[in-house]
């Protein structure tokens, strides 16, 4: 589908870094902001998918300024190198959109010994953001976006602080929802840390976006999600809104897929958020720096 480029001078000089920009929500967000004329950098797992990703953005929007960074977001060493490369290649960062994600139905560990689901769906966002906070601060006003889900599923967050990696009683669905709640705790804890700075932390529900997420899922989940196919979109209006609209510059806020503010913050106990932050620092080695 072609998205007509309606270049916005306000965004032409802004740099957007989008993880997961090669598919699904990340790709929809990348094409949406590229259509405004912005400089978009996507994180891709391979050079080939990065090339395909930027070609897709150029084809859909006419904006041929997109670039890619290669990283395996399940690995902290790879995230570190990608963040270093970003800082070598680009002077500023106005929006960091943490959107990458994957489903893991069997318990797997990364080469660094971390649960794959936690590593990709939560820790990668935590770690990448922390690696890039200096450039975000220097580029302010800037935003960090965290992808959430439908607000009705987010109101009763459950994160097992004693067993963050689900060493006991692992299931793909539990791991996915735990990482989703952890992301929201992270978005709100980040907002507390950013208070008084020119960087804000915003979470959002992208709506139902055409995606490859369930490609390797069991048959029953594929069947369940196939029913929703007719309602899936390839654009992500809420994501583009939280990335670009002056009205979405709030800190520690959540927007639903209709771009409405939803009061979720109150349901996320700051004490749990802080404990999770400490555990995440320990898991990523940030605590010892
Ligand atoms: N789609 C929806 O309707 C929807 C709604 C609400 C929330 N979400 C959430 O949005 C997130 C993304 O889902 P999606 O639907 O966009 O899925 P998707 O179409 O499968 O896209 C996932 C993206 O993440 C990247 N990725 C996964 N593992 C990676 C790794 N180890 N290193 C680097 N990149 C990696 C993928 O890269 P590759 O191309 O290399 O695989 C891809 O670009 C998930 O957390 C999901 O729960 C989605």
CSV table of C-alpha atoms and ligand atoms in Angstrom, one decimal:
chain,number,residue,atom,x,y,z
A,1,UNK,CA,0.0,0.0,0.0
A,2,UNK,CA,1.3,3.5,-0.9
A,3,UNK,CA,1.3,6.1,1.8
A,4,UNK,CA,1.3,9.6,0.3
A,5,UNK,CA,4.2,11.6,1.7
A,6,UNK,CA,2.9,14.8,3.4
A,7,UNK,CA,6.3,16.2,4.5
A,8,UNK,CA,6.2,18.0,7.8
A,9,UNK,CA,9.0,20.6,8.2
A,10,UNK,CA,8.8,20.0,12.0
A,11,UNK,CA,10.0,16.4,11.5
A,12,UNK,CA,12.4,16.6,8.6
A,13,UNK,CA,15.4,17.3,10.9
A,14,UNK,CA,14.4,14.7,13.5
A,15,UNK,CA,15.9,11.3,13.8
A,16,UNK,CA,13.7,8.3,14.8
A,17,UNK,CA,15.2,5.0,15.8
A,18,UNK,CA,12.8,2.1,15.6
A,19,UNK,CA,13.5,-1.4,16.8
A,20,UNK,CA,11.4,-4.0,15.0
A,21,UNK,CA,11.2,-1.7,12.0
A,22,UNK,CA,11.3,-4.6,9.5
A,23,UNK,CA,7.8,-6.0,10.2
A,24,UNK,CA,4.5,-5.4,11.9
A,25,UNK,CA,4.0,-2.5,14.3
A,26,UNK,CA,7.6,-1.3,13.9
A,27,UNK,CA,7.3,-1.2,10.1
A,28,UNK,CA,4.0,0.5,10.2
A,29,UNK,CA,5.4,3.1,12.6
A,30,UNK,CA,8.6,3.5,10.4
A,31,UNK,CA,6.6,4.1,7.2
A,32,UNK,CA,4.2,6.5,9.1
A,33,UNK,CA,7.0,8.8,10.3
A,34,UNK,CA,9.0,8.4,7.1
A,35,UNK,CA,5.9,9.7,5.3
A,36,UNK,CA,6.3,12.9,7.2
A,37,UNK,CA,9.8,13.3,5.8
A,38,UNK,CA,11.6,12.2,9.0
A,39,UNK,CA,15.0,10.5,9.1
A,40,UNK,CA,14.2,7.0,10.1
A,41,UNK,CA,16.7,4.4,11.3
A,42,UNK,CA,15.4,0.9,11.7
A,43,UNK,CA,17.1,-1.9,13.7
A,44,UNK,CA,17.1,-5.1,11.7
A,45,UNK,CA,18.4,-8.6,12.5
A,46,UNK,CA,20.4,-9.0,9.3
A,47,UNK,CA,21.8,-6.8,6.6
A,48,UNK,CA,19.5,-8.3,4.1
A,49,UNK,CA,16.3,-7.6,6.2
A,50,UNK,CA,17.7,-4.1,6.8
A,51,UNK,CA,18.1,-3.5,3.1
A,52,UNK,CA,14.6,-4.8,2.4
A,53,UNK,CA,13.2,-2.7,5.3
A,54,UNK,CA,14.6,0.6,3.9
A,55,UNK,CA,13.6,-0.3,0.4
A,56,UNK,CA,10.1,-0.9,1.6
A,57,UNK,CA,10.0,2.5,3.4
A,58,UNK,CA,11.2,4.2,0.2
A,59,UNK,CA,8.8,2.4,-2.0
A,60,UNK,CA,5.8,3.1,0.3
A,61,UNK,CA,6.6,6.7,1.2
A,62,UNK,CA,9.0,8.1,-1.4
A,63,UNK,CA,11.3,8.9,1.5
A,64,UNK,CA,14.7,7.4,0.6
A,65,UNK,CA,16.6,8.7,3.7
A,66,UNK,CA,15.9,5.6,5.8
A,67,UNK,CA,18.9,3.7,7.1
A,68,UNK,CA,19.4,0.5,9.2
A,69,UNK,CA,21.5,-0.8,12.0
A,70,UNK,CA,22.0,-4.5,12.4
A,71,UNK,CA,21.5,-6.0,15.9
A,72,UNK,CA,20.3,-9.2,17.5
A,73,UNK,CA,18.3,-7.7,20.2
A,74,UNK,CA,18.3,-10.9,22.2
A,75,UNK,CA,22.0,-10.2,22.9
A,76,UNK,CA,23.3,-7.4,25.1
A,77,UNK,CA,26.6,-7.3,23.4
A,78,UNK,CA,24.9,-6.8,20.1
A,79,UNK,CA,22.7,-4.0,21.5
A,80,UNK,CA,25.8,-2.3,22.9
A,81,UNK,CA,27.5,-2.3,19.5
A,82,UNK,CA,24.4,-1.1,17.8
A,83,UNK,CA,24.1,1.8,20.3
A,84,UNK,CA,27.7,2.7,19.8
A,85,UNK,CA,27.3,2.5,16.0
A,86,UNK,CA,24.3,4.7,16.2
A,87,UNK,CA,26.3,7.4,18.1
A,88,UNK,CA,29.1,7.2,15.5
A,89,UNK,CA,26.8,7.6,12.6
A,90,UNK,CA,24.1,10.0,13.9
A,91,UNK,CA,24.4,13.3,15.9
A,92,UNK,CA,21.0,13.2,17.5
A,93,UNK,CA,18.0,11.1,18.5
A,94,UNK,CA,14.6,12.6,18.9
A,95,UNK,CA,12.4,9.5,19.2
A,96,UNK,CA,13.5,6.0,20.2
A,97,UNK,CA,10.6,3.6,19.6
A,98,UNK,CA,11.0,0.2,21.3
A,99,UNK,CA,8.8,-2.1,19.3
A,100,UNK,CA,10.6,-5.3,18.5
A,101,UNK,CA,9.1,-8.5,19.9
A,102,UNK,CA,8.8,-12.2,19.3
A,103,UNK,CA,6.9,-15.2,20.8
A,104,UNK,CA,8.7,-18.1,22.3
A,105,UNK,CA,6.6,-21.1,23.1
A,106,UNK,CA,9.4,-23.2,24.4
A,107,UNK,CA,11.8,-22.1,27.1
A,108,UNK,CA,15.0,-21.1,25.5
A,109,UNK,CA,18.1,-19.2,26.7
A,110,UNK,CA,20.1,-16.7,24.8
A,111,UNK,CA,23.9,-17.3,24.3
A,112,UNK,CA,24.3,-14.9,27.2
A,113,UNK,CA,22.1,-17.2,29.4
A,114,UNK,CA,19.0,-15.1,29.6
A,115,UNK,CA,15.5,-16.3,28.9
A,116,UNK,CA,14.8,-15.4,25.2
A,117,UNK,CA,11.4,-14.0,25.7
A,118,UNK,CA,12.5,-11.7,28.6
A,119,UNK,CA,15.6,-10.7,26.6
A,120,UNK,CA,13.8,-9.7,23.4
A,121,UNK,CA,10.5,-8.5,24.7
A,122,UNK,CA,11.6,-6.6,27.7
A,123,UNK,CA,15.3,-6.4,28.5
A,124,UNK,CA,16.3,-5.3,24.9
A,125,UNK,CA,14.0,-2.2,25.4
A,126,UNK,CA,15.4,-1.5,28.9
A,127,UNK,CA,19.0,-1.9,27.8
A,128,UNK,CA,18.9,-0.1,24.4
A,129,UNK,CA,17.1,2.9,26.0
A,130,UNK,CA,19.7,3.1,28.8
A,131,UNK,CA,22.5,2.9,26.2
A,132,UNK,CA,21.0,5.8,24.3
A,133,UNK,CA,19.8,8.1,27.1
A,134,UNK,CA,22.8,10.4,26.7
A,135,UNK,CA,22.1,11.2,23.1
A,136,UNK,CA,18.4,11.5,23.8
A,137,UNK,CA,19.1,14.0,26.6
A,138,UNK,CA,21.4,15.9,24.3
A,139,UNK,CA,18.8,16.0,21.5
A,140,UNK,CA,15.8,17.0,23.7
A,141,UNK,CA,12.9,17.5,23.3
A,142,UNK,CA,13.0,13.8,22.8
A,143,UNK,CA,10.7,10.8,23.4
A,144,UNK,CA,11.0,7.1,24.3
A,145,UNK,CA,8.1,5.0,23.1
A,146,UNK,CA,7.2,1.7,24.5
A,147,UNK,CA,4.8,-0.7,22.7
A,148,UNK,CA,2.0,-2.0,24.9
A,149,UNK,CA,-1.2,-3.7,24.2
A,150,UNK,CA,-4.9,-3.2,24.6
A,151,UNK,CA,-5.5,-1.3,27.9
A,152,UNK,CA,-8.1,-3.8,29.1
A,153,UNK,CA,-5.4,-6.5,29.3
A,154,UNK,CA,-2.9,-4.2,31.1
A,155,UNK,CA,-4.9,-3.1,34.2
A,156,UNK,CA,-3.8,-5.9,36.5
A,157,UNK,CA,-0.1,-6.3,35.9
A,158,UNK,CA,1.6,-9.4,37.1
A,159,UNK,CA,5.3,-9.7,37.2
A,160,UNK,CA,7.0,-12.4,39.2
A,161,UNK,CA,10.0,-10.6,40.7
A,162,UNK,CA,11.2,-13.8,42.3
A,163,UNK,CA,11.3,-15.6,38.9
A,164,UNK,CA,11.5,-13.0,36.2
A,165,UNK,CA,12.9,-15.5,33.7
A,166,UNK,CA,10.2,-18.1,34.5
A,167,UNK,CA,12.7,-20.8,35.3
A,168,UNK,CA,9.7,-22.6,37.0
A,169,UNK,CA,6.4,-23.1,35.3
A,170,UNK,CA,7.3,-21.5,31.9
A,171,UNK,CA,4.7,-21.0,29.3
A,172,UNK,CA,4.9,-18.9,26.1
A,173,UNK,CA,1.8,-17.0,27.0
A,174,UNK,CA,3.0,-16.3,30.6
A,175,UNK,CA,6.4,-15.2,29.3
A,176,UNK,CA,4.8,-12.9,26.7
A,177,UNK,CA,2.4,-11.3,29.2
A,178,UNK,CA,5.1,-10.9,31.9
A,179,UNK,CA,7.3,-9.1,29.4
A,180,UNK,CA,4.4,-6.9,28.3
A,181,UNK,CA,3.8,-5.9,32.0
A,182,UNK,CA,7.5,-5.4,32.5
A,183,UNK,CA,7.6,-3.0,29.6
A,184,UNK,CA,4.8,-0.9,31.1
A,185,UNK,CA,6.6,-0.9,34.5
A,186,UNK,CA,9.7,0.2,32.6
A,187,UNK,CA,7.9,3.0,30.7
A,188,UNK,CA,6.5,4.4,34.0
A,189,UNK,CA,9.8,4.0,35.9
A,190,UNK,CA,11.7,5.7,33.1
A,191,UNK,CA,9.2,8.6,33.2
A,192,UNK,CA,10.0,9.1,36.9
A,193,UNK,CA,13.7,9.1,36.1
A,194,UNK,CA,13.2,11.6,33.3
A,195,UNK,CA,11.1,14.0,35.3
A,196,UNK,CA,12.4,17.5,34.8
A,197,UNK,CA,14.4,16.7,31.7
A,198,UNK,CA,13.6,17.3,28.1
A,199,UNK,CA,13.0,13.6,27.4
A,200,UNK,CA,9.7,11.9,28.0
A,201,UNK,CA,8.5,8.3,28.2
A,202,UNK,CA,5.3,7.3,26.5
A,203,UNK,CA,3.6,4.0,26.1
A,204,UNK,CA,1.0,3.1,23.5
A,205,UNK,CA,-1.3,0.5,22.1
A,206,UNK,CA,-0.7,0.2,18.4
A,207,UNK,CA,-4.1,-1.3,17.6
A,208,UNK,CA,-4.3,-4.5,15.5
A,209,UNK,CA,-1.5,-4.5,13.0
A,210,UNK,CA,-0.7,-7.0,10.3
A,211,UNK,CA,2.3,-8.9,11.7
A,212,UNK,CA,4.5,-12.0,11.5
A,213,UNK,CA,4.3,-12.5,15.3
A,214,UNK,CA,2.4,-15.8,15.2
A,215,UNK,CA,4.3,-17.2,12.3
A,216,UNK,CA,6.0,-19.9,14.4
A,217,UNK,CA,3.1,-20.2,16.9
A,218,UNK,CA,1.1,-23.4,17.6
A,219,UNK,CA,-1.8,-24.1,15.2
A,220,UNK,CA,-4.5,-23.0,17.8
A,221,UNK,CA,-3.0,-19.5,18.1
A,222,UNK,CA,-2.7,-19.2,14.3
A,223,UNK,CA,-6.3,-20.2,14.0
A,224,UNK,CA,-7.4,-17.8,16.7
A,225,UNK,CA,-5.6,-14.9,15.2
A,226,UNK,CA,-6.6,-15.7,11.6
A,227,UNK,CA,-10.2,-14.7,12.6
A,228,UNK,CA,-8.9,-11.2,13.2
A,229,UNK,CA,-7.2,-10.9,9.8
A,230,UNK,CA,-9.9,-8.7,8.2
A,231,UNK,CA,-9.4,-6.1,10.9
A,232,UNK,CA,-5.7,-5.9,10.7
A,233,UNK,CA,-4.1,-2.7,9.5
A,234,UNK,CA,-0.7,-1.9,7.9
A,235,UNK,CA,-0.7,1.6,9.4
A,236,UNK,CA,-0.2,2.6,13.0
A,237,UNK,CA,-1.9,6.0,13.6
A,238,UNK,CA,-1.5,5.8,17.4
A,239,UNK,CA,2.2,5.1,17.1
A,240,UNK,CA,2.8,8.0,14.6
A,241,UNK,CA,0.8,10.2,17.0
A,242,UNK,CA,2.8,9.4,20.1
A,243,UNK,CA,6.0,9.7,18.1
A,244,UNK,CA,5.2,13.1,16.5
A,245,UNK,CA,2.2,15.0,18.0
A,246,UNK,CA,3.0,17.9,20.3
A,247,UNK,CA,0.0,16.9,22.3
A,248,UNK,CA,1.6,13.5,23.0
A,249,UNK,CA,4.6,15.0,24.8
A,250,UNK,CA,3.4,14.0,28.2
A,251,UNK,CA,5.7,11.9,30.5
A,252,UNK,CA,4.6,8.6,31.9
A,253,UNK,CA,1.4,8.4,29.9
A,254,UNK,CA,-0.3,5.8,27.9
A,255,UNK,CA,-2.3,6.3,24.7
A,256,UNK,CA,-4.7,3.7,23.3
A,257,UNK,CA,-5.1,2.9,19.6
A,258,UNK,CA,-7.6,5.8,19.2
A,259,UNK,CA,-4.9,8.2,20.5
A,260,UNK,CA,-6.8,8.7,23.7
A,261,UNK,CA,-5.0,9.0,27.0
A,262,UNK,CA,-5.7,6.1,29.3
A,263,UNK,CA,-4.9,6.3,33.0
A,264,UNK,CA,-2.9,3.2,33.6
A,265,UNK,CA,0.0,4.6,35.6
A,266,UNK,CA,-2.0,4.2,38.9
A,267,UNK,CA,-2.2,0.4,38.4
A,268,UNK,CA,1.6,0.1,38.3
A,269,UNK,CA,3.0,0.2,41.8
A,270,UNK,CA,6.2,2.4,41.7
A,271,UNK,CA,7.8,0.1,44.3
A,272,UNK,CA,7.5,-2.9,42.0
A,273,UNK,CA,8.7,-0.7,39.1
A,274,UNK,CA,11.8,0.2,41.1
A,275,UNK,CA,12.5,-3.4,42.1
A,276,UNK,CA,12.1,-4.5,38.5
A,277,UNK,CA,14.5,-1.7,37.4
A,278,UNK,CA,17.1,-2.9,39.9
A,279,UNK,CA,16.7,-6.5,38.7
A,280,UNK,CA,17.0,-5.4,35.1
A,281,UNK,CA,20.2,-3.4,35.9
A,282,UNK,CA,21.6,-6.5,37.5
A,283,UNK,CA,20.7,-8.7,34.5
A,284,UNK,CA,22.2,-6.2,32.0
A,285,UNK,CA,25.3,-5.3,34.1
A,286,UNK,CA,24.2,-1.7,34.3
A,287,UNK,CA,24.2,-1.8,38.1
A,288,UNK,CA,28.0,-2.3,38.3
A,289,UNK,CA,28.9,0.7,36.1
B,1,LIG,N1,0.7,-6.7,15.8
B,1,LIG,C1,-0.1,-6.2,16.7
B,1,LIG,O1,-1.3,-6.1,16.4
B,1,LIG,C2,0.3,-5.9,18.1
B,1,LIG,C3,-0.6,-5.3,19.0
B,1,LIG,C4,-0.2,-5.0,20.3
B,1,LIG,C5,1.1,-5.2,20.7
B,1,LIG,N2,2.0,-5.8,19.8
B,1,LIG,C6,3.4,-6.0,20.2
B,1,LIG,O2,4.3,-5.4,19.4
B,1,LIG,C7,5.5,-6.1,19.4
B,1,LIG,C8,5.9,-6.4,17.9
B,1,LIG,O3,5.0,-7.2,17.4
B,1,LIG,P1,4.7,-7.3,15.8
B,1,LIG,O4,3.3,-7.7,15.7
B,1,LIG,O5,5.2,-6.1,15.2
B,1,LIG,O6,5.6,-8.6,15.4
B,1,LIG,P2,6.4,-8.9,14.1
B,1,LIG,O7,5.6,-8.6,12.9
B,1,LIG,O8,6.8,-10.3,14.2
B,1,LIG,O9,7.7,-7.9,14.2
B,1,LIG,C9,8.6,-8.1,15.2
B,1,LIG,C10,9.8,-7.3,14.9
B,1,LIG,O10,10.8,-7.5,15.9
B,1,LIG,C11,12.0,-7.9,15.3
B,1,LIG,N3,12.8,-8.8,16.2
B,1,LIG,C12,12.3,-9.9,16.8
B,1,LIG,N4,13.3,-10.5,17.5
B,1,LIG,C13,14.4,-9.8,17.2
B,1,LIG,C14,15.8,-9.9,17.6
B,1,LIG,N5,16.3,-10.9,18.4
B,1,LIG,N6,16.7,-9.0,17.2
B,1,LIG,C15,16.3,-8.0,16.4
B,1,LIG,N7,15.0,-7.8,16.0
B,1,LIG,C16,14.1,-8.7,16.4
B,1,LIG,C17,11.6,-8.6,14.0
B,1,LIG,O11,12.7,-8.7,13.2
B,1,LIG,P3,12.8,-9.9,12.1
B,1,LIG,O12,12.1,-9.3,10.9
B,1,LIG,O13,14.2,-10.1,11.9
B,1,LIG,O14,12.1,-11.1,12.7
B,1,LIG,C18,10.5,-7.7,13.6
B,1,LIG,O15,11.0,-6.6,13.0
B,1,LIG,C19,5.3,-7.4,20.2
B,1,LIG,O16,5.8,-7.1,21.5
B,1,LIG,C20,3.7,-7.4,20.2
B,1,LIG,O17,3.3,-8.1,21.4
B,1,LIG,C21,1.6,-6.1,18.5
